[in-house]
mmCIF file of C-alpha atoms in Angstrom:
data_model
loop_
_atom_site.group_PDB
_atom_site.id
_atom_site.type_symbol
_atom_site.label_atom_id
_atom_site.label_comp_id
_atom_site.label_asym_id
_atom_site.label_seq_id
_atom_site.Cartn_x
_atom_site.Cartn_y
_atom_site.Cartn_z
ATOM 1 C CA UNK A 70 0.000 0.000 0.000
ATOM 2 C CA UNK A 71 1.263 3.461 -0.656
ATOM 3 C CA UNK A 72 1.655 6.249 1.892
ATOM 4 C CA UNK A 73 -1.160 8.723 2.086
ATOM 5 C CA UNK A 74 0.097 12.273 1.861
ATOM 6 C CA UNK A 75 -2.045 15.222 3.005
ATOM 7 C CA UNK A 76 -1.412 18.578 1.515
ATOM 8 C CA UNK A 77 -0.450 21.272 4.020
ATOM 9 C CA UNK A 78 -2.211 24.627 3.707
ATOM 10 C CA UNK A 79 -0.168 27.594 2.607
ATOM 11 C CA UNK A 80 -0.980 29.519 5.772
ATOM 12 C CA UNK A 81 0.262 26.628 7.840
ATOM 13 C CA UNK A 82 3.439 26.467 5.798
ATOM 14 C CA UNK A 83 3.915 30.131 6.338
ATOM 15 C CA UNK A 84 3.201 29.670 10.021
ATOM 16 C CA UNK A 85 5.698 26.892 10.210
ATOM 17 C CA UNK A 86 8.369 28.967 8.549
ATOM 18 C CA UNK A 87 7.862 32.103 10.759
ATOM 19 C CA UNK A 88 9.742 30.820 13.846
ATOM 20 C CA UNK A 89 12.883 30.401 11.756
ATOM 21 C CA UNK A 90 12.405 33.778 10.123
ATOM 22 C CA UNK A 91 11.736 35.432 13.461
ATOM 23 C CA UNK A 92 14.744 33.778 14.956
ATOM 24 C CA UNK A 93 16.878 34.882 12.045
ATOM 25 C CA UNK A 94 15.522 38.428 12.206
ATOM 26 C CA UNK A 95 16.112 38.556 15.932
ATOM 27 C CA UNK A 96 19.661 37.443 15.424
ATOM 28 C CA UNK A 97 20.215 40.126 12.801
ATOM 29 C CA UNK A 98 18.638 42.779 15.031
ATOM 30 C CA UNK A 99 20.735 41.708 17.954
ATOM 31 C CA UNK A 100 23.843 41.854 15.810
ATOM 32 C CA UNK A 101 22.910 45.327 14.531
ATOM 33 C CA UNK A 102 22.241 46.567 18.048
ATOM 34 C CA UNK A 103 25.540 45.144 19.165
ATOM 35 C CA UNK A 104 27.328 46.913 16.382
ATOM 36 C CA UNK A 105 25.517 50.166 17.200
ATOM 37 C CA UNK A 106 26.349 49.872 20.893
ATOM 38 C CA UNK A 107 29.904 49.013 20.029
ATOM 39 C CA UNK A 108 30.087 52.040 17.763
ATOM 40 C CA UNK A 109 28.649 54.305 20.428
ATOM 41 C CA UNK A 110 30.947 52.817 22.993
ATOM 42 C CA UNK A 111 33.978 53.448 20.766
ATOM 43 C CA UNK A 112 32.918 57.094 20.290
ATOM 44 C CA UNK A 113 32.532 57.692 23.987
ATOM 45 C CA UNK A 114 35.893 56.123 24.705
ATOM 46 C CA UNK A 115 37.468 58.240 21.990
ATOM 47 C CA UNK A 116 35.956 61.306 23.570
ATOM 48 C CA UNK A 117 37.752 60.604 26.844
ATOM 49 C CA UNK A 118 40.942 59.328 25.316
ATOM 50 C CA UNK A 119 44.025 61.625 25.804
ATOM 51 C CA UNK A 120 45.121 63.467 22.624
ATOM 52 C CA UNK A 121 48.307 62.353 20.995
ATOM 53 C CA UNK A 122 51.529 64.314 21.700
ATOM 54 C CA UNK A 123 51.470 65.726 18.169
ATOM 55 C CA UNK A 124 47.980 67.129 18.703
ATOM 56 C CA UNK A 125 48.934 68.607 22.059
ATOM 57 C CA UNK A 126 52.016 70.262 20.562
ATOM 58 C CA UNK A 127 49.969 71.768 17.739
ATOM 59 C CA UNK A 128 47.381 73.129 20.160
ATOM 60 C CA UNK A 129 50.067 74.608 22.419
ATOM 61 C CA UNK A 130 51.773 76.363 19.488
ATOM 62 C CA UNK A 131 48.463 77.873 18.389
ATOM 63 C CA UNK A 132 47.709 79.147 21.887
ATOM 64 C CA UNK A 133 51.238 80.505 22.324
ATOM 65 C CA UNK A 134 51.069 82.346 19.004
ATOM 66 C CA UNK A 135 47.716 83.842 20.012
ATOM 67 C CA UNK A 136 49.048 84.995 23.402
ATOM 68 C CA UNK A 137 52.226 86.377 21.843
ATOM 69 C CA UNK A 138 50.256 88.296 19.242
ATOM 70 C CA UNK A 139 47.970 89.677 21.986
ATOM 71 C CA UNK A 140 50.977 90.702 24.075
ATOM 72 C CA UNK A 141 52.587 92.351 21.072
ATOM 73 C CA UNK A 142 49.435 94.330 20.327
ATOM 74 C CA UNK A 143 48.953 95.319 23.974
ATOM 75 C CA UNK A 144 52.631 96.162 24.334
ATOM 76 C CA UNK A 145 52.529 98.273 21.208
ATOM 77 C CA UNK A 146 49.516 100.199 22.481
ATOM 78 C CA UNK A 147 51.145 100.712 25.897
ATOM 79 C CA UNK A 148 54.388 101.817 24.279
ATOM 80 C CA UNK A 149 52.517 104.260 22.062
ATOM 81 C CA UNK A 150 50.653 105.685 25.073
ATOM 82 C CA UNK A 151 53.890 105.912 27.076
ATOM 83 C CA UNK A 152 55.587 107.591 24.138
ATOM 84 C CA UNK A 153 52.801 110.158 23.875
ATOM 85 C CA UNK A 154 52.893 110.901 27.617
ATOM 86 C CA UNK A 155 56.694 111.138 27.578
ATOM 87 C CA UNK A 156 56.569 113.512 24.639
ATOM 88 C CA UNK A 157 53.927 115.642 26.359
ATOM 89 C CA UNK A 158 56.003 115.696 29.570
ATOM 90 C CA UNK A 159 59.100 116.639 27.624
ATOM 91 C CA UNK A 160 57.243 119.492 25.931
ATOM 92 C CA UNK A 161 56.041 120.778 29.317
ATOM 93 C CA UNK A 162 59.552 120.636 30.749
ATOM 94 C CA UNK A 163 60.963 122.540 27.801
ATOM 95 C CA UNK A 164 58.221 125.153 28.108
ATOM 96 C CA UNK A 165 58.886 125.523 31.838
ATOM 97 C CA UNK A 166 62.606 125.971 31.250
ATOM 98 C CA UNK A 167 62.034 128.550 28.542
ATOM 99 C CA UNK A 168 59.610 130.386 30.808
ATOM 100 C CA UNK A 169 62.193 130.302 33.612
ATOM 101 C CA UNK A 170 64.888 131.811 31.387
ATOM 102 C CA UNK A 171 62.495 134.552 30.281
ATOM 103 C CA UNK A 172 61.548 135.227 33.906
ATOM 104 C CA UNK A 173 65.159 135.834 34.934
ATOM 105 C CA UNK A 174 65.839 137.946 31.873
ATOM 106 C CA UNK A 175 62.876 140.188 32.636
ATOM 107 C CA UNK A 176 63.697 140.509 36.327
ATOM 108 C CA UNK A 177 67.375 141.258 35.572
ATOM 109 C CA UNK A 178 66.626 143.960 33.008
ATOM 110 C CA UNK A 179 64.006 145.560 35.271
ATOM 111 C CA UNK A 180 66.365 145.376 38.248
ATOM 112 C CA UNK A 181 69.124 147.242 36.393
ATOM 113 C CA UNK A 182 66.962 150.279 35.671
ATOM 114 C CA UNK A 183 65.220 150.285 39.035
ATOM 115 C CA UNK A 184 68.492 149.820 40.898
ATOM 116 C CA UNK A 185 69.676 153.064 39.338
ATOM 117 C CA UNK A 186 66.545 154.734 40.758
ATOM 118 C CA UNK A 187 67.273 153.236 44.187
ATOM 119 C CA UNK A 188 70.813 154.573 44.152
ATOM 120 C CA UNK A 189 69.588 158.003 43.104
ATOM 121 C CA UNK A 190 67.131 158.371 45.999
ATOM 122 C CA UNK A 191 69.228 156.593 48.620
ATOM 123 C CA UNK A 192 70.867 159.730 50.113
ATOM 124 C CA UNK A 193 67.444 161.259 50.712
ATOM 125 C CA UNK A 194 66.193 158.002 52.197
ATOM 126 C CA UNK A 195 69.053 157.925 54.692
ATOM 127 C CA UNK A 196 68.327 161.521 55.682
ATOM 128 C CA UNK A 197 64.564 161.379 56.069
ATOM 129 C CA UNK A 198 63.443 157.716 56.267
ATOM 130 C CA UNK A 199 66.373 155.624 57.426
ATOM 131 C CA UNK A 200 64.358 152.824 59.042
ATOM 132 C CA UNK A 201 61.236 152.338 56.943
ATOM 133 C CA UNK A 202 62.779 153.296 53.561
ATOM 134 C CA UNK A 203 59.403 153.718 51.887
ATOM 135 C CA UNK A 204 60.820 155.074 48.607
ATOM 136 C CA UNK A 205 63.073 152.018 48.226
ATOM 137 C CA UNK A 206 60.198 149.656 48.964
ATOM 138 C CA UNK A 207 57.992 151.396 46.436
ATOM 139 C CA UNK A 208 60.655 150.838 43.759
ATOM 140 C CA UNK A 209 60.931 147.188 44.844
ATOM 141 C CA UNK A 210 57.154 146.834 44.543
ATOM 142 C CA UNK A 211 57.281 148.174 40.975
ATOM 143 C CA UNK A 212 60.104 145.745 40.152
ATOM 144 C CA UNK A 213 58.276 142.727 41.556
ATOM 145 C CA UNK A 214 54.966 143.667 39.940
ATOM 146 C CA UNK A 215 56.554 144.147 36.522
ATOM 147 C CA UNK A 216 58.294 140.792 36.778
ATOM 148 C CA UNK A 217 55.479 138.521 37.919
ATOM 149 C CA UNK A 218 52.680 140.148 35.927
ATOM 150 C CA UNK A 219 54.102 138.621 32.746
ATOM 151 C CA UNK A 220 54.306 135.081 34.097
ATOM 152 C CA UNK A 221 51.550 134.290 36.599
ATOM 153 C CA UNK A 222 48.297 135.623 37.943
ATOM 154 C CA UNK A 223 48.281 136.920 41.506
ATOM 155 C CA UNK A 224 45.209 137.032 43.745
ATOM 156 C CA UNK A 225 45.320 138.744 47.142
ATOM 157 C CA UNK A 226 42.667 138.166 49.790
ATOM 158 C CA UNK A 227 42.403 140.035 53.091
ATOM 159 C CA UNK A 228 44.099 143.336 52.260
ATOM 160 C CA UNK A 229 41.898 144.938 54.921
ATOM 161 C CA UNK A 230 43.844 142.989 57.556
ATOM 162 C CA UNK A 231 47.107 144.791 56.741
ATOM 163 C CA UNK A 232 48.013 147.503 59.258
ATOM 164 C CA UNK A 233 48.805 150.995 57.931
ATOM 165 C CA UNK A 234 52.233 151.358 56.385
ATOM 166 C CA UNK A 235 53.408 153.515 59.267
ATOM 167 C CA UNK A 236 52.449 150.956 61.938
ATOM 168 C CA UNK A 237 55.175 148.447 62.841
ATOM 169 C CA UNK A 238 54.252 144.763 62.749
ATOM 170 C CA UNK A 239 55.799 141.307 62.603
ATOM 171 C CA UNK A 240 54.761 139.484 59.425
ATOM 172 C CA UNK A 241 55.060 135.691 59.162
ATOM 173 C CA UNK A 242 54.305 133.344 56.263
ATOM 174 C CA UNK A 243 54.878 129.819 55.019
ATOM 175 C CA UNK A 244 57.867 129.438 52.713
ATOM 176 C CA UNK A 245 57.467 127.382 49.523
ATOM 177 C CA UNK A 246 59.479 128.964 46.751
ATOM 178 C CA UNK A 247 61.955 131.538 45.511
ATOM 179 C CA UNK A 248 58.881 133.373 44.194
ATOM 180 C CA UNK A 249 57.648 134.118 47.725
ATOM 181 C CA UNK A 250 59.751 137.294 47.981
ATOM 182 C CA UNK A 251 58.512 138.626 44.638
ATOM 183 C CA UNK A 252 54.919 137.900 45.637
ATOM 184 C CA UNK A 253 55.178 139.570 49.049
ATOM 185 C CA UNK A 254 56.870 142.707 47.714
ATOM 186 C CA UNK A 255 53.744 143.440 45.668
ATOM 187 C CA UNK A 256 51.802 144.047 48.910
ATOM 188 C CA UNK A 257 53.461 147.458 49.235
ATOM 189 C CA UNK A 258 54.420 147.189 52.902
ATOM 190 C CA UNK A 259 57.809 148.352 54.200
ATOM 191 C CA UNK A 260 58.944 145.204 55.993
ATOM 192 C CA UNK A 261 62.524 144.059 56.342
ATOM 193 C CA UNK A 262 63.253 140.531 55.205
ATOM 194 C CA UNK A 263 65.875 138.295 56.748
ATOM 195 C CA UNK A 264 68.182 136.736 54.173
ATOM 196 C CA UNK A 265 71.300 134.602 53.957
ATOM 197 C CA UNK A 266 74.487 136.616 53.753
ATOM 198 C CA UNK A 267 75.469 134.820 50.523
ATOM 199 C CA UNK A 268 72.521 136.398 48.664
ATOM 200 C CA UNK A 269 74.009 139.857 49.242
ATOM 201 C CA UNK A 270 76.904 138.870 47.000
ATOM 202 C CA UNK A 271 74.692 138.656 43.901
ATOM 203 C CA UNK A 272 75.181 141.645 41.561
ATOM 204 C CA UNK A 273 72.271 144.108 41.370
ATOM 205 C CA UNK A 274 69.838 141.936 43.415
ATOM 206 C CA UNK A 275 72.128 141.697 46.433
ATOM 207 C CA UNK A 276 72.978 145.381 46.225
ATOM 208 C CA UNK A 277 69.302 146.302 46.019
ATOM 209 C CA UNK A 278 68.651 144.179 49.124
ATOM 210 C CA UNK A 279 71.277 146.196 50.952
ATOM 211 C CA UNK A 280 69.582 149.457 49.927
ATOM 212 C CA UNK A 281 66.223 148.071 51.110
ATOM 213 C CA UNK A 282 67.651 147.370 54.541
ATOM 214 C CA UNK A 283 67.291 143.561 54.355
ATOM 215 C CA UNK A 284 68.778 141.932 57.464
ATOM 216 C CA UNK A 285 71.675 139.499 56.817
ATOM 217 C CA UNK A 286 71.877 136.176 58.636
ATOM 218 C CA UNK A 287 74.435 133.381 58.841
ATOM 219 C CA UNK A 288 72.234 130.382 59.460
ATOM 220 C CA UNK A 289 74.662 128.131 61.320
ATOM 221 C CA UNK A 290 76.074 130.931 63.435
ATOM 222 C CA UNK A 291 74.215 131.280 66.751
ATOM 223 C CA UNK A 292 75.771 134.685 67.415
ATOM 224 C CA UNK A 293 74.539 135.926 64.026
ATOM 225 C CA UNK A 294 71.065 134.702 64.906
ATOM 226 C CA UNK A 295 71.064 136.636 68.189
ATOM 227 C CA UNK A 296 72.315 139.781 66.456
ATOM 228 C CA UNK A 297 69.579 139.386 63.848
ATOM 229 C CA UNK A 298 66.846 139.185 66.507
ATOM 230 C CA UNK A 299 68.270 142.211 68.345
ATOM 231 C CA UNK A 300 68.287 144.200 65.134
ATOM 232 C CA UNK A 301 64.684 143.207 64.444
ATOM 233 C CA UNK A 302 63.615 144.355 67.896
ATOM 234 C CA UNK A 303 65.444 147.637 67.332
ATOM 235 C CA UNK A 304 63.801 148.211 63.924
ATOM 236 C CA UNK A 305 60.293 147.474 65.202
ATOM 237 C CA UNK A 306 60.925 149.804 68.143
ATOM 238 C CA UNK A 307 61.792 152.575 65.654
ATOM 239 C CA UNK A 308 58.647 152.137 63.588
ATOM 240 C CA UNK A 309 59.722 149.639 60.912
ATOM 241 C CA UNK A 310 58.190 146.231 60.237
ATOM 242 C CA UNK A 311 59.992 142.905 59.877
ATOM 243 C CA UNK A 312 59.146 139.766 57.948
ATOM 244 C CA UNK A 313 59.954 136.199 58.995
ATOM 245 C CA UNK A 314 59.594 132.784 57.438
ATOM 246 C CA UNK A 315 59.316 130.859 60.733
ATOM 247 C CA UNK A 316 60.072 127.522 59.053
ATOM 248 C CA UNK A 317 63.602 128.813 58.470
ATOM 249 C CA UNK A 318 63.870 127.528 54.908
ATOM 250 C CA UNK A 319 61.788 126.596 51.876
ATOM 251 C CA UNK A 320 59.651 123.477 52.175
ATOM 252 C CA UNK A 321 61.037 120.592 50.106
ATOM 253 C CA UNK A 322 57.743 118.691 49.817
ATOM 254 C CA UNK A 323 55.244 121.563 49.882
ATOM 255 C CA UNK A 324 54.087 120.748 53.419
ATOM 256 C CA UNK A 325 54.140 123.268 56.240
ATOM 257 C CA UNK A 326 57.071 122.717 58.579
ATOM 258 C CA UNK A 327 57.653 123.431 62.243
ATOM 259 C CA UNK A 328 57.751 127.113 63.252
ATOM 260 C CA UNK A 329 60.677 128.571 65.152
ATOM 261 C CA UNK A 330 59.879 131.101 67.873
ATOM 262 C CA UNK A 331 62.249 133.928 66.901
ATOM 263 C CA UNK A 332 59.643 136.064 65.143
ATOM 264 C CA UNK A 333 57.192 135.706 67.981
ATOM 265 C CA UNK A 334 59.734 136.634 70.627
ATOM 266 C CA UNK A 335 60.290 139.870 68.688
ATOM 267 C CA UNK A 336 56.525 140.498 68.761
ATOM 268 C CA UNK A 337 56.241 139.911 72.500
ATOM 269 C CA UNK A 338 59.241 142.128 73.297
ATOM 270 C CA UNK A 339 57.951 145.031 71.188
ATOM 271 C CA UNK A 340 54.192 144.616 71.572
ATOM 272 C CA UNK A 341 53.776 144.590 67.780
ATOM 273 C CA UNK A 342 50.970 142.534 66.225
ATOM 274 C CA UNK A 343 51.723 139.339 64.318
ATOM 275 C CA UNK A 344 50.270 139.260 60.784
ATOM 276 C CA UNK A 345 50.024 135.663 59.477
ATOM 277 C CA UNK A 346 50.082 135.295 55.689
ATOM 278 C CA UNK A 347 49.401 132.120 53.701
ATOM 279 C CA UNK A 348 51.090 131.705 50.324
ATOM 280 C CA UNK A 349 49.402 129.241 47.956
ATOM 281 C CA UNK A 350 50.777 128.102 44.619
ATOM 282 C CA UNK A 351 54.327 129.474 44.528
ATOM 283 C CA UNK A 352 55.775 126.046 45.246
ATOM 284 C CA UNK A 353 54.003 124.569 42.221
ATOM 285 C CA UNK A 354 55.224 127.303 39.887
ATOM 286 C CA UNK A 355 58.853 127.142 41.017
ATOM 287 C CA UNK A 356 59.486 124.198 43.371
ATOM 288 C CA UNK A 357 62.255 124.380 45.928
ATOM 289 C CA UNK A 358 65.486 123.128 44.413
ATOM 290 C CA UNK A 359 64.213 123.699 40.852
ATOM 291 C CA UNK A 360 64.775 127.431 40.503
ATOM 292 C CA UNK A 361 65.690 127.061 36.829
ATOM 293 C CA UNK A 362 62.081 126.377 35.765
ATOM 294 C CA UNK A 363 58.824 128.301 35.980
ATOM 295 C CA UNK A 364 55.586 126.391 35.502
ATOM 296 C CA UNK A 365 52.364 128.032 34.434
ATOM 297 C CA UNK A 366 49.680 128.713 37.025
ATOM 298 C CA UNK A 367 48.486 131.243 39.563
ATOM 299 C CA UNK A 368 49.326 132.319 43.110
ATOM 300 C CA UNK A 369 47.017 133.267 45.948
ATOM 301 C CA UNK A 370 47.964 135.319 49.012
ATOM 302 C CA UNK A 371 45.679 135.217 52.057
ATOM 303 C CA UNK A 372 46.301 137.843 54.745
ATOM 304 C CA UNK A 373 44.855 136.850 58.109
ATOM 305 C CA UNK A 374 43.754 138.992 61.000
ATOM 306 C CA UNK A 375 46.455 140.344 63.346
ATOM 307 C CA UNK A 376 47.283 138.310 66.451
ATOM 308 C CA UNK A 377 48.282 139.975 69.716
ATOM 309 C CA UNK A 378 49.795 138.394 72.808
ATOM 310 C CA UNK A 379 52.611 138.449 75.334
ATOM 311 C CA UNK A 380 53.593 134.783 75.127
ATOM 312 C CA UNK A 381 55.859 133.730 72.255
ATOM 313 C CA UNK A 382 54.854 130.059 72.428
ATOM 314 C CA UNK A 383 51.147 130.892 72.262
ATOM 315 C CA UNK A 384 51.634 133.346 69.401
ATOM 316 C CA UNK A 385 53.681 130.765 67.488
ATOM 317 C CA UNK A 386 50.998 128.102 67.916
ATOM 318 C CA UNK A 387 48.133 130.420 66.934
ATOM 319 C CA UNK A 388 49.883 131.756 63.837
ATOM 320 C CA UNK A 389 50.881 128.295 62.664
ATOM 321 C CA UNK A 390 47.376 126.916 63.198
ATOM 322 C CA UNK A 391 45.861 129.712 61.109
ATOM 323 C CA UNK A 392 48.260 129.098 58.221
ATOM 324 C CA UNK A 393 48.042 125.308 58.540
ATOM 325 C CA UNK A 394 44.240 125.260 58.460
ATOM 326 C CA UNK A 395 44.221 127.467 55.364
ATOM 327 C CA UNK A 396 46.712 125.217 53.587
ATOM 328 C CA UNK A 397 44.675 122.130 54.464
ATOM 329 C CA UNK A 398 41.535 123.750 53.036
ATOM 330 C CA UNK A 399 43.391 124.249 49.759
ATOM 331 C CA UNK A 400 44.691 120.685 49.563
ATOM 332 C CA UNK A 401 48.196 121.159 50.976
ATOM 333 C CA UNK A 402 49.836 118.994 53.617
ATOM 334 C CA UNK A 403 51.143 119.878 57.050
ATOM 335 C CA UNK A 404 53.930 118.208 59.012
#
């Protein structure tokens, strides 16, 4: 007998084949997923892998070149700015030196002509006004006014506090510059300055100081200092006024120094009032130790109210406080 074969339906055949197909597809999918995971895994590892030495060297050179170029640009800009400021400073220094030369030329020429006038009237001064010497001081005022009017503006405050020209007084002021004398002579008061003996050796200027009755002083000589104070007391007693810079010398840093009591002992011995005066700006125009230059600017003179007293220490303290407070208000320092 033969074997009976039953035909299998197509759907069944398809159903029988699907497990193999599914298994095969699953295997392919798993393999694809594995490859994808492996690829992703390789990327992430590459991301955290250290760069090769060649790459690092290339990066470092690029960064160094960038920094160097930035430094060169910044350095060039700084050098250009420094060059501009140096050039501007150099121009200012040249201008100040030229102005200083012109200042001395003007004051020398004016002094020659006015010195002749002083010599001409000196015999009459000795006969009729030996101690005050008003004619000589008037000529000195003209000389100082002519000189400074061409180079800086002068403002005077407190002229009402000046005593009459015939009333003796002891004037005191801070000392900043060589210009202080010029500035004070414009006030028109007949006071006798105290000056180093070496200044009297200068032609014309030193001779004019002698005609004005300026009092000579040898700074390091104690006997000369005593003689100077005695002469001041004698002059004030005879109706003349005297002028002191109680600091003793020009301030090197622009700050007010310690006051010496000599001027105030003269005031207490004679009963004369003390007239404090604050000078502002002369030290900026011609700083101490730099007398060869003259900067541009202005000067202000503040005349304070007279101070009376019979104690030299108290007078010294009061006068210094008045001047110090004024300097502080105008931005200056005080020792």
